[in-house]
PDB file of C-alpha atoms in Angstrom:
ATOM      1  CA  MET A   1      38.110   0.414  -6.595  1.00 33.00           C
ATOM      2  CA  ALA A   2      36.542  -1.871  -4.005  1.00 40.00           C
ATOM      3  CA  GLN A   3      37.403  -2.253  -0.414  1.00 42.00           C
ATOM      4  CA  ALA A   4      39.241  -4.623   1.156  1.00 43.00           C
ATOM      5  CA  GLN A   5      36.807  -8.396   2.322  1.00 46.00           C
ATOM      6  CA  ASP A   6      37.593  -7.361   6.085  1.00 55.00           C
ATOM      7  CA  THR A   7      36.432  -3.310   5.770  1.00 83.00           C
ATOM      8  CA  LYS A   8      33.487  -3.679   3.902  1.00 95.00           C
ATOM      9  CA  PRO A   9      30.317  -2.417   5.445  1.00 98.00           C
ATOM     10  CA  THR A  10      27.024  -4.083   6.293  1.00 98.00           C
ATOM     11  CA  ILE A  11      24.248  -2.881   4.418  1.00 98.00           C
ATOM     12  CA  VAL A  12      21.489  -2.654   6.705  1.00 98.00           C
ATOM     13  CA  LEU A  13      18.002  -2.580   4.125  1.00 98.00           C
ATOM     14  CA  VAL A  14      14.947  -1.437   6.218  1.00 98.00           C
ATOM     15  CA  HIS A  15      11.677  -1.621   4.072  1.00 98.00           C
ATOM     16  CA  GLY A  16       8.820   0.481   4.162  1.00 98.00           C
ATOM     17  CA  ALA A  17       5.022   0.533   4.891  1.00 98.00           C
ATOM     18  CA  PHE A  18       3.111  -1.970   2.829  1.00 98.00           C
ATOM     19  CA  ALA A  19       5.599  -4.220   2.559  1.00 97.00           C
ATOM     20  CA  ASP A  20       8.046  -6.383   4.719  1.00 96.00           C
ATOM     21  CA  SER A  21      11.691  -7.551   4.391  1.00 97.00           C
ATOM     22  CA  SER A  22      10.939  -9.803   0.957  1.00 97.00           C
ATOM     23  CA  SER A  23      11.007  -6.652  -0.669  1.00 97.00           C
ATOM     24  CA  TRP A  24      14.636  -6.817  -0.513  1.00 98.00           C
ATOM     25  CA  ASN A  25      14.906 -10.728  -1.521  1.00 98.00           C
ATOM     26  CA  GLY A  26      16.306  -9.742  -5.354  1.00 98.00           C
ATOM     27  CA  VAL A  27      18.948  -7.024  -4.149  1.00 98.00           C
ATOM     28  CA  ILE A  28      20.533  -9.583  -1.233  1.00 98.00           C
ATOM     29  CA  PRO A  29      22.020 -12.067  -3.568  1.00 98.00           C
ATOM     30  CA  ILE A  30      23.364  -9.470  -5.418  1.00 98.00           C
ATOM     31  CA  LEU A  31      25.228  -7.911  -2.444  1.00 98.00           C
ATOM     32  CA  GLU A  32      26.383 -10.905  -1.191  1.00 98.00           C
ATOM     33  CA  ARG A  33      27.869 -12.318  -3.814  1.00 98.00           C
ATOM     34  CA  ASP A  34      29.657  -9.497  -4.162  1.00 98.00           C
ATOM     35  CA  GLY A  35      31.014 -10.061  -0.536  1.00 97.00           C
ATOM     36  CA  TYR A  36      29.105  -7.787   1.528  1.00 98.00           C
ATOM     37  CA  LYS A  37      27.266  -8.516   4.957  1.00 98.00           C
ATOM     38  CA  VAL A  38      23.565  -7.823   4.572  1.00 98.00           C
ATOM     39  CA  ILE A  39      20.587  -7.571   7.296  1.00 98.00           C
ATOM     40  CA  ALA A  40      17.274  -6.761   6.492  1.00 98.00           C
ATOM     41  CA  ALA A  41      16.231  -5.166   9.489  1.00 97.00           C
ATOM     42  CA  PRO A  42      12.640  -4.843  11.244  1.00 92.00           C
ATOM     43  CA  ASN A  43      10.744  -2.268  10.720  1.00 97.00           C
ATOM     44  CA  PRO A  44       7.436  -1.970  13.007  1.00 98.00           C
ATOM     45  CA  LEU A  45       5.920   0.297  10.942  1.00 98.00           C
ATOM     46  CA  ARG A  46       4.399   1.940  14.185  1.00 98.00           C
ATOM     47  CA  GLY A  47       6.050   5.368  14.816  1.00 97.00           C
ATOM     48  CA  VAL A  48       9.023   7.271  13.114  1.00 98.00           C
ATOM     49  CA  ARG A  49      11.006   7.922  16.392  1.00 97.00           C
ATOM     50  CA  ALA A  50       9.763   4.284  17.854  1.00 97.00           C
ATOM     51  CA  ASP A  51      10.685   2.409  14.653  1.00 98.00           C
ATOM     52  CA  ALA A  52      14.152   4.382  14.050  1.00 98.00           C
ATOM     53  CA  ASP A  53      14.870   3.313  17.959  1.00 97.00           C
ATOM     54  CA  VAL A  54      14.466  -0.444  16.518  1.00 98.00           C
ATOM     55  CA  VAL A  55      17.156   0.033  14.420  1.00 98.00           C
ATOM     56  CA  ALA A  56      19.330   2.004  16.196  1.00 97.00           C
ATOM     57  CA  ASP A  57      19.421  -0.640  18.679  1.00 97.00           C
ATOM     58  CA  LEU A  58      20.535  -3.017  15.838  1.00 97.00           C
ATOM     59  CA  LEU A  59      23.147  -0.719  14.573  1.00 97.00           C
ATOM     60  CA  LYS A  60      24.788  -0.744  17.992  1.00 95.00           C
ATOM     61  CA  SER A  61      25.286  -4.425  17.777  1.00 96.00           C
ATOM     62  CA  ILE A  62      27.259  -4.142  14.125  1.00 96.00           C
ATOM     63  CA  ASP A  63      31.174  -3.818  14.326  1.00 94.00           C
ATOM     64  CA  GLY A  64      32.329  -1.823  11.657  1.00 95.00           C
ATOM     65  CA  PRO A  65      30.879   0.373   9.029  1.00 97.00           C
ATOM     66  CA  VAL A  66      27.299   0.360   7.834  1.00 98.00           C
ATOM     67  CA  VAL A  67      25.763   1.422   4.685  1.00 98.00           C
ATOM     68  CA  LEU A  68      21.811   2.776   6.317  1.00 98.00           C
ATOM     69  CA  VAL A  69      19.045   1.494   2.916  1.00 98.00           C
ATOM     70  CA  GLY A  70      15.316   2.791   3.324  1.00 98.00           C
ATOM     71  CA  HIS A  71      12.703   1.985   0.767  1.00 98.00           C
ATOM     72  CA  SER A  72       9.660   4.555   1.373  1.00 98.00           C
ATOM     73  CA  TYR A  73       8.567   5.383   4.613  1.00 98.00           C
ATOM     74  CA  GLY A  74      11.698   3.459   5.749  1.00 98.00           C
ATOM     75  CA  GLY A  75      13.802   6.287   4.074  1.00 98.00           C
ATOM     76  CA  SER A  76      12.292   8.543   7.303  1.00 98.00           C
ATOM     77  CA  VAL A  77      13.408   5.628   9.512  1.00 98.00           C
ATOM     78  CA  ILE A  78      16.901   5.414   8.763  1.00 98.00           C
ATOM     79  CA  SER A  79      17.156   8.964   8.456  1.00 97.00           C
ATOM     80  CA  GLU A  80      16.388   9.314  12.195  1.00 97.00           C
ATOM     81  CA  ALA A  81      17.873   5.816  12.800  1.00 97.00           C
ATOM     82  CA  GLY A  82      21.524   7.377  11.473  1.00 96.00           C
ATOM     83  CA  GLU A  83      21.497  10.606  13.460  1.00 94.00           C
ATOM     84  CA  GLY A  84      24.647  10.712  15.343  1.00 90.00           C
ATOM     85  CA  ARG A  85      25.366   7.013  14.634  1.00 92.00           C
ATOM     86  CA  SER A  86      29.512   6.857  14.249  1.00 93.00           C
ATOM     87  CA  ASN A  87      29.410   3.876  12.117  1.00 96.00           C
ATOM     88  CA  VAL A  88      26.548   4.684  10.003  1.00 97.00           C
ATOM     89  CA  LYS A  89      28.915   5.772   6.725  1.00 97.00           C
ATOM     90  CA  ALA A  90      26.326   6.337   4.055  1.00 98.00           C
ATOM     91  CA  LEU A  91      22.536   6.469   3.341  1.00 98.00           C
ATOM     92  CA  VAL A  92      20.932   4.794   0.358  1.00 98.00           C
ATOM     93  CA  PHE A  93      17.258   6.048  -0.558  1.00 98.00           C
ATOM     94  CA  VAL A  94      15.170   3.843  -2.511  1.00 98.00           C
ATOM     95  CA  ALA A  95      11.986   5.489  -3.540  1.00 98.00           C
ATOM     96  CA  ALA A  96      12.119   6.692  -0.075  1.00 98.00           C
ATOM     97  CA  PHE A  97      11.343   9.961   2.184  1.00 98.00           C
ATOM     98  CA  ALA A  98      14.426  11.895   3.520  1.00 98.00           C
ATOM     99  CA  PRO A  99      12.502  14.501   5.117  1.00 98.00           C
ATOM    100  CA  ASP A 100      13.995  17.431   7.073  1.00 97.00           C
ATOM    101  CA  GLU A 101      13.332  18.336  10.727  1.00 97.00           C
ATOM    102  CA  GLY A 102       9.630  18.636  11.432  1.00 97.00           C
ATOM    103  CA  GLU A 103       8.309  17.355   8.037  1.00 97.00           C
ATOM    104  CA  THR A 104       5.830  14.502   7.434  1.00 97.00           C
ATOM    105  CA  ALA A 105       5.462  11.809   5.160  1.00 96.00           C
ATOM    106  CA  LEU A 106       1.945  13.045   4.058  1.00 95.00           C
ATOM    107  CA  ALA A 107       3.257  16.452   3.940  1.00 95.00           C
ATOM    108  CA  LEU A 108       5.845  15.204   1.604  1.00 96.00           C
ATOM    109  CA  THR A 109       3.689  13.217  -0.229  1.00 95.00           C
ATOM    110  CA  SER A 110       1.535  16.346  -0.961  1.00 94.00           C
ATOM    111  CA  LYS A 111       4.199  18.464  -1.711  1.00 94.00           C
ATOM    112  CA  PHE A 112       3.801  17.911  -5.195  1.00 96.00           C
ATOM    113  CA  PRO A 113       0.812  16.255  -7.352  1.00 95.00           C
ATOM    114  CA  GLY A 114       1.081  12.806  -8.428  1.00 95.00           C
ATOM    115  CA  SER A 115       0.025  10.660  -5.697  1.00 97.00           C
ATOM    116  CA  THR A 116      -2.653   8.261  -6.219  1.00 97.00           C
ATOM    117  CA  LEU A 117      -2.264   5.997  -2.645  1.00 97.00           C
ATOM    118  CA  SER A 118      -5.201   7.569  -0.808  1.00 96.00           C
ATOM    119  CA  PRO A 119      -8.185   6.261  -2.907  1.00 97.00           C
ATOM    120  CA  THR A 120      -6.591   2.433  -3.058  1.00 98.00           C
ATOM    121  CA  LEU A 121      -6.506   2.328   0.881  1.00 98.00           C
ATOM    122  CA  ALA A 122      -8.566   0.125   2.482  1.00 98.00           C
ATOM    123  CA  PRO A 123     -11.169   1.100   5.172  1.00 98.00           C
ATOM    124  CA  PRO A 124      -8.428   1.676   8.439  1.00 98.00           C
ATOM    125  CA  VAL A 125      -8.377  -1.406  10.917  1.00 98.00           C
ATOM    126  CA  ASN A 126      -9.338  -0.075  14.371  1.00 98.00           C
ATOM    127  CA  LEU A 127      -6.715  -1.275  16.751  1.00 97.00           C
ATOM    128  CA  THR A 128      -7.749  -2.567  20.338  1.00 97.00           C
ATOM    129  CA  GLY A 129      -4.855  -0.029  21.681  1.00 91.00           C
ATOM    130  CA  GLY A 130      -6.261   3.072  19.746  1.00 94.00           C
ATOM    131  CA  GLY A 131      -4.661   4.202  16.627  1.00 96.00           C
ATOM    132  CA  LYS A 132      -5.450   2.831  12.873  1.00 98.00           C
ATOM    133  CA  ASP A 133      -4.133   0.725  10.837  1.00 98.00           C
ATOM    134  CA  LEU A 134      -3.790   1.033   6.809  1.00 98.00           C
ATOM    135  CA  TYR A 135      -3.537  -1.208   4.224  1.00 98.00           C
ATOM    136  CA  ILE A 136      -4.157  -0.870   0.020  1.00 98.00           C
ATOM    137  CA  LEU A 137      -6.649  -2.901  -1.127  1.00 98.00           C
ATOM    138  CA  GLN A 138      -5.689  -6.140  -2.430  1.00 98.00           C
ATOM    139  CA  ALA A 139      -7.540  -6.125  -5.811  1.00 98.00           C
ATOM    140  CA  ARG A 140      -5.656  -2.536  -6.006  1.00 98.00           C
ATOM    141  CA  PHE A 141      -1.799  -3.422  -5.162  1.00 98.00           C
ATOM    142  CA  HIS A 142      -0.886  -4.303  -8.718  1.00 98.00           C
ATOM    143  CA  ASP A 143      -1.543  -1.044 -10.052  1.00 98.00           C
ATOM    144  CA  GLN A 144      -0.550   1.375  -7.320  1.00 98.00           C
ATOM    145  CA  PHE A 145       2.337   0.208  -5.558  1.00 98.00           C
ATOM    146  CA  ALA A 146       3.923  -2.145  -8.289  1.00 98.00           C
ATOM    147  CA  ALA A 147       2.727  -1.962 -11.633  1.00 98.00           C
ATOM    148  CA  ASP A 148       6.093  -2.897 -13.000  1.00 98.00           C
ATOM    149  CA  VAL A 149       6.461  -6.514 -10.963  1.00 98.00           C
ATOM    150  CA  PRO A 150       4.397  -9.779 -12.941  1.00 98.00           C
ATOM    151  CA  ALA A 151       1.106  -9.975 -11.509  1.00 98.00           C
ATOM    152  CA  SER A 152       1.374 -13.472  -9.717  1.00 97.00           C
ATOM    153  CA  ALA A 153       4.353 -11.638  -7.742  1.00 97.00           C
ATOM    154  CA  ALA A 154       2.276  -8.611  -6.878  1.00 98.00           C
ATOM    155  CA  ALA A 155      -0.417 -10.787  -5.567  1.00 98.00           C
ATOM    156  CA  LEU A 156       1.780 -12.429  -3.052  1.00 97.00           C
ATOM    157  CA  MET A 157       3.041  -8.752  -1.981  1.00 98.00           C
ATOM    158  CA  ALA A 158      -0.917  -7.821  -1.557  1.00 98.00           C
ATOM    159  CA  ALA A 159      -1.697 -10.447   0.828  1.00 98.00           C
ATOM    160  CA  GLY A 160       1.634 -10.463   2.546  1.00 97.00           C
ATOM    161  CA  GLN A 161       1.598  -7.112   3.047  1.00 98.00           C
ATOM    162  CA  ARG A 162       2.347  -5.123   6.247  1.00 97.00           C
ATOM    163  CA  PRO A 163      -0.007  -2.217   7.791  1.00 98.00           C
ATOM    164  CA  ILE A 164       1.400   1.116   8.813  1.00 98.00           C
ATOM    165  CA  ALA A 165       0.292   2.711  11.811  1.00 98.00           C
ATOM    166  CA  GLN A 166      -1.682   5.694  10.614  1.00 97.00           C
ATOM    167  CA  ALA A 167      -0.180   8.378  13.200  1.00 97.00           C
ATOM    168  CA  ALA A 168       3.005   6.952  11.713  1.00 98.00           C
ATOM    169  CA  LEU A 169       2.695   8.869   8.649  1.00 96.00           C
ATOM    170  CA  SER A 170       1.650  12.033  10.214  1.00 96.00           C
ATOM    171  CA  GLU A 171       4.722  11.984  12.790  1.00 97.00           C
ATOM    172  CA  ALA A 172       6.945  14.892  12.070  1.00 97.00           C
ATOM    173  CA  SER A 173      10.779  13.606  11.867  1.00 96.00           C
ATOM    174  CA  THR A 174      13.505  15.285  14.149  1.00 93.00           C
ATOM    175  CA  ALA A 175      16.681  14.436  13.142  1.00 84.00           C
ATOM    176  CA  PRO A 176      18.313  14.171   9.494  1.00 94.00           C
ATOM    177  CA  ALA A 177      20.915  12.714   9.676  1.00 97.00           C
ATOM    178  CA  TRP A 178      21.181  13.074   5.810  1.00 98.00           C
ATOM    179  CA  LYS A 179      22.757  16.762   6.213  1.00 96.00           C
ATOM    180  CA  ALA A 180      25.730  15.261   8.094  1.00 96.00           C
ATOM    181  CA  LEU A 181      25.986  11.710   6.213  1.00 97.00           C
ATOM    182  CA  PRO A 182      26.293  11.483   2.197  1.00 98.00           C
ATOM    183  CA  SER A 183      23.233  10.090   0.631  1.00 98.00           C
ATOM    184  CA  TRP A 184      22.117   8.197  -2.627  1.00 98.00           C
ATOM    185  CA  PHE A 185      19.058   8.095  -4.319  1.00 98.00           C
ATOM    186  CA  ILE A 186      17.101   5.912  -6.547  1.00 98.00           C
ATOM    187  CA  TYR A 187      13.422   5.903  -7.705  1.00 98.00           C
ATOM    188  CA  GLY A 188      11.059   5.517 -10.603  1.00 98.00           C
ATOM    189  CA  ASP A 189       9.595   8.029 -12.866  1.00 98.00           C
ATOM    190  CA  GLN A 190       6.385   6.294 -12.756  1.00 98.00           C
ATOM    191  CA  ASP A 191       5.949   5.891  -8.852  1.00 98.00           C
ATOM    192  CA  ARG A 192       2.629   6.250  -7.565  1.00 98.00           C
ATOM    193  CA  ASN A 193       3.048   6.409  -3.954  1.00 98.00           C
ATOM    194  CA  ILE A 194       5.884   9.321  -3.692  1.00 98.00           C
ATOM    195  CA  PRO A 195       5.593  11.732  -6.339  1.00 98.00           C
ATOM    196  CA  PRO A 196       8.725  11.269  -8.678  1.00 98.00           C
ATOM    197  CA  ALA A 197       9.293  15.264  -8.443  1.00 98.00           C
ATOM    198  CA  ALA A 198       8.695  14.896  -4.458  1.00 98.00           C
ATOM    199  CA  MET A 199      11.739  12.412  -4.486  1.00 98.00           C
ATOM    200  CA  ALA A 200      14.187  15.204  -6.941  1.00 98.00           C
ATOM    201  CA  PHE A 201      13.138  17.745  -4.883  1.00 98.00           C
ATOM    202  CA  MET A 202      14.661  15.511  -1.308  1.00 98.00           C
ATOM    203  CA  ALA A 203      17.390  14.354  -3.358  1.00 98.00           C
ATOM    204  CA  GLN A 204      18.488  17.923  -4.671  1.00 98.00           C
ATOM    205  CA  ARG A 205      17.737  19.317  -0.918  1.00 98.00           C
ATOM    206  CA  ALA A 206      19.987  16.044   0.530  1.00 98.00           C
ATOM    207  CA  HIS A 207      22.912  17.271  -2.435  1.00 98.00           C
ATOM    208  CA  ALA A 208      22.744  13.674  -3.109  1.00 98.00           C
ATOM    209  CA  ARG A 209      26.000  11.972  -4.982  1.00 98.00           C
ATOM    210  CA  ALA A 210      23.670  10.778  -6.991  1.00 98.00           C
ATOM    211  CA  ALA A 211      20.035  10.514  -8.387  1.00 98.00           C
ATOM    212  CA  VAL A 212      19.180   7.949 -10.533  1.00 98.00           C
ATOM    213  CA  VAL A 213      15.706   7.680 -12.119  1.00 98.00           C
ATOM    214  CA  VAL A 214      14.623   4.686 -13.682  1.00 98.00           C
ATOM    215  CA  LYS A 215      12.612   5.003 -16.474  1.00 98.00           C
ATOM    216  CA  GLY A 216       9.219   2.772 -15.923  1.00 98.00           C
ATOM    217  CA  ALA A 217       9.830   1.860 -12.484  1.00 98.00           C
ATOM    218  CA  SER A 218       7.028   1.328  -9.722  1.00 98.00           C
ATOM    219  CA  HIS A 219       7.876   2.016  -6.445  1.00 98.00           C
ATOM    220  CA  VAL A 220       8.897  -0.727  -5.656  1.00 98.00           C
ATOM    221  CA  VAL A 221      12.027  -0.373  -7.968  1.00 98.00           C
ATOM    222  CA  MET A 222      14.068  -2.470  -5.615  1.00 98.00           C
ATOM    223  CA  VAL A 223      12.263  -5.680  -6.380  1.00 98.00           C
ATOM    224  CA  SER A 224      11.808  -4.894 -10.545  1.00 98.00           C
ATOM    225  CA  HIS A 225      15.146  -3.685 -10.986  1.00 98.00           C
ATOM    226  CA  ALA A 226      17.309  -5.115  -8.301  1.00 98.00           C
ATOM    227  CA  PRO A 227      20.612  -5.292 -10.404  1.00 98.00           C
ATOM    228  CA  GLU A 228      20.341  -1.313 -10.477  1.00 98.00           C
ATOM    229  CA  VAL A 229      19.512  -0.984  -6.709  1.00 98.00           C
ATOM    230  CA  ALA A 230      22.204  -2.970  -5.540  1.00 98.00           C
ATOM    231  CA  ARG A 231      24.678  -1.255  -8.064  1.00 98.00           C
ATOM    232  CA  LEU A 232      23.952   2.050  -6.476  1.00 98.00           C
ATOM    233  CA  ILE A 233      23.733   0.320  -2.669  1.00 98.00           C
ATOM    234  CA  GLU A 234      27.600  -0.535  -3.477  1.00 98.00           C
ATOM    235  CA  GLN A 235      28.471   2.558  -5.035  1.00 98.00           C
ATOM    236  CA  ALA A 236      27.597   4.171  -1.478  1.00 98.00           C
ATOM    237  CA  ALA A 237      29.320   1.225  -0.044  1.00 98.00           C
ATOM    238  CA  THR A 238      32.497   1.954  -1.866  1.00 97.00           C
ATOM    239  CA  ALA A 239      32.671   5.935  -1.973  1.00 96.00           C
ATOM    240  CA  HIS A 240      34.770   8.101   0.371  1.00 85.00           C
TER     241      HIS A 240
END
């Protein structure tokens, strides 16, 4: 039974690397139609702790319960941001990392075979203040990142992708909120960024309430299968 309108949690969506908040455009209208307030949070993509602090600051401003949803690298961010936040009631990992303390995104990606991301990356962009930004080559973006999305939509995503700081992918997580909070996972069996076996491992380790595998889905399962993703988020929002 759905919760009463005044007790429905706010859904906070956190995008991942090589994406932006528009990646949730298919999910947001479904959640709003069903009576949820939704915030697509900013994710600077600079580093796990720094990005988590940005999301945690947003969480402090929200009255009432929250369901935190992260895509890809955003999973690392929500797990860090949700730790110790009394208003966060659930975590939803959408083709996402759920690292343990000391683990990095790079290490989890390489823990199982299957990722083809590395050869599709553009030459790193050197930053004035030091460090490097990573992009996916636009010509490779559709096949690598969003193979089950129409080519025209994938081309827009490729042009508008936001880079991630190279250092963020090798920054160790410190506080895994999934150890204390219930979690839900959804991912595609044709993900070419994070091996599906890695996500199955993380879901099992987190004792996920549910782990939904979408057949044929790419890394952007929330774009190609928005209803399924929205449905799982609502399961997390109404769980007790």
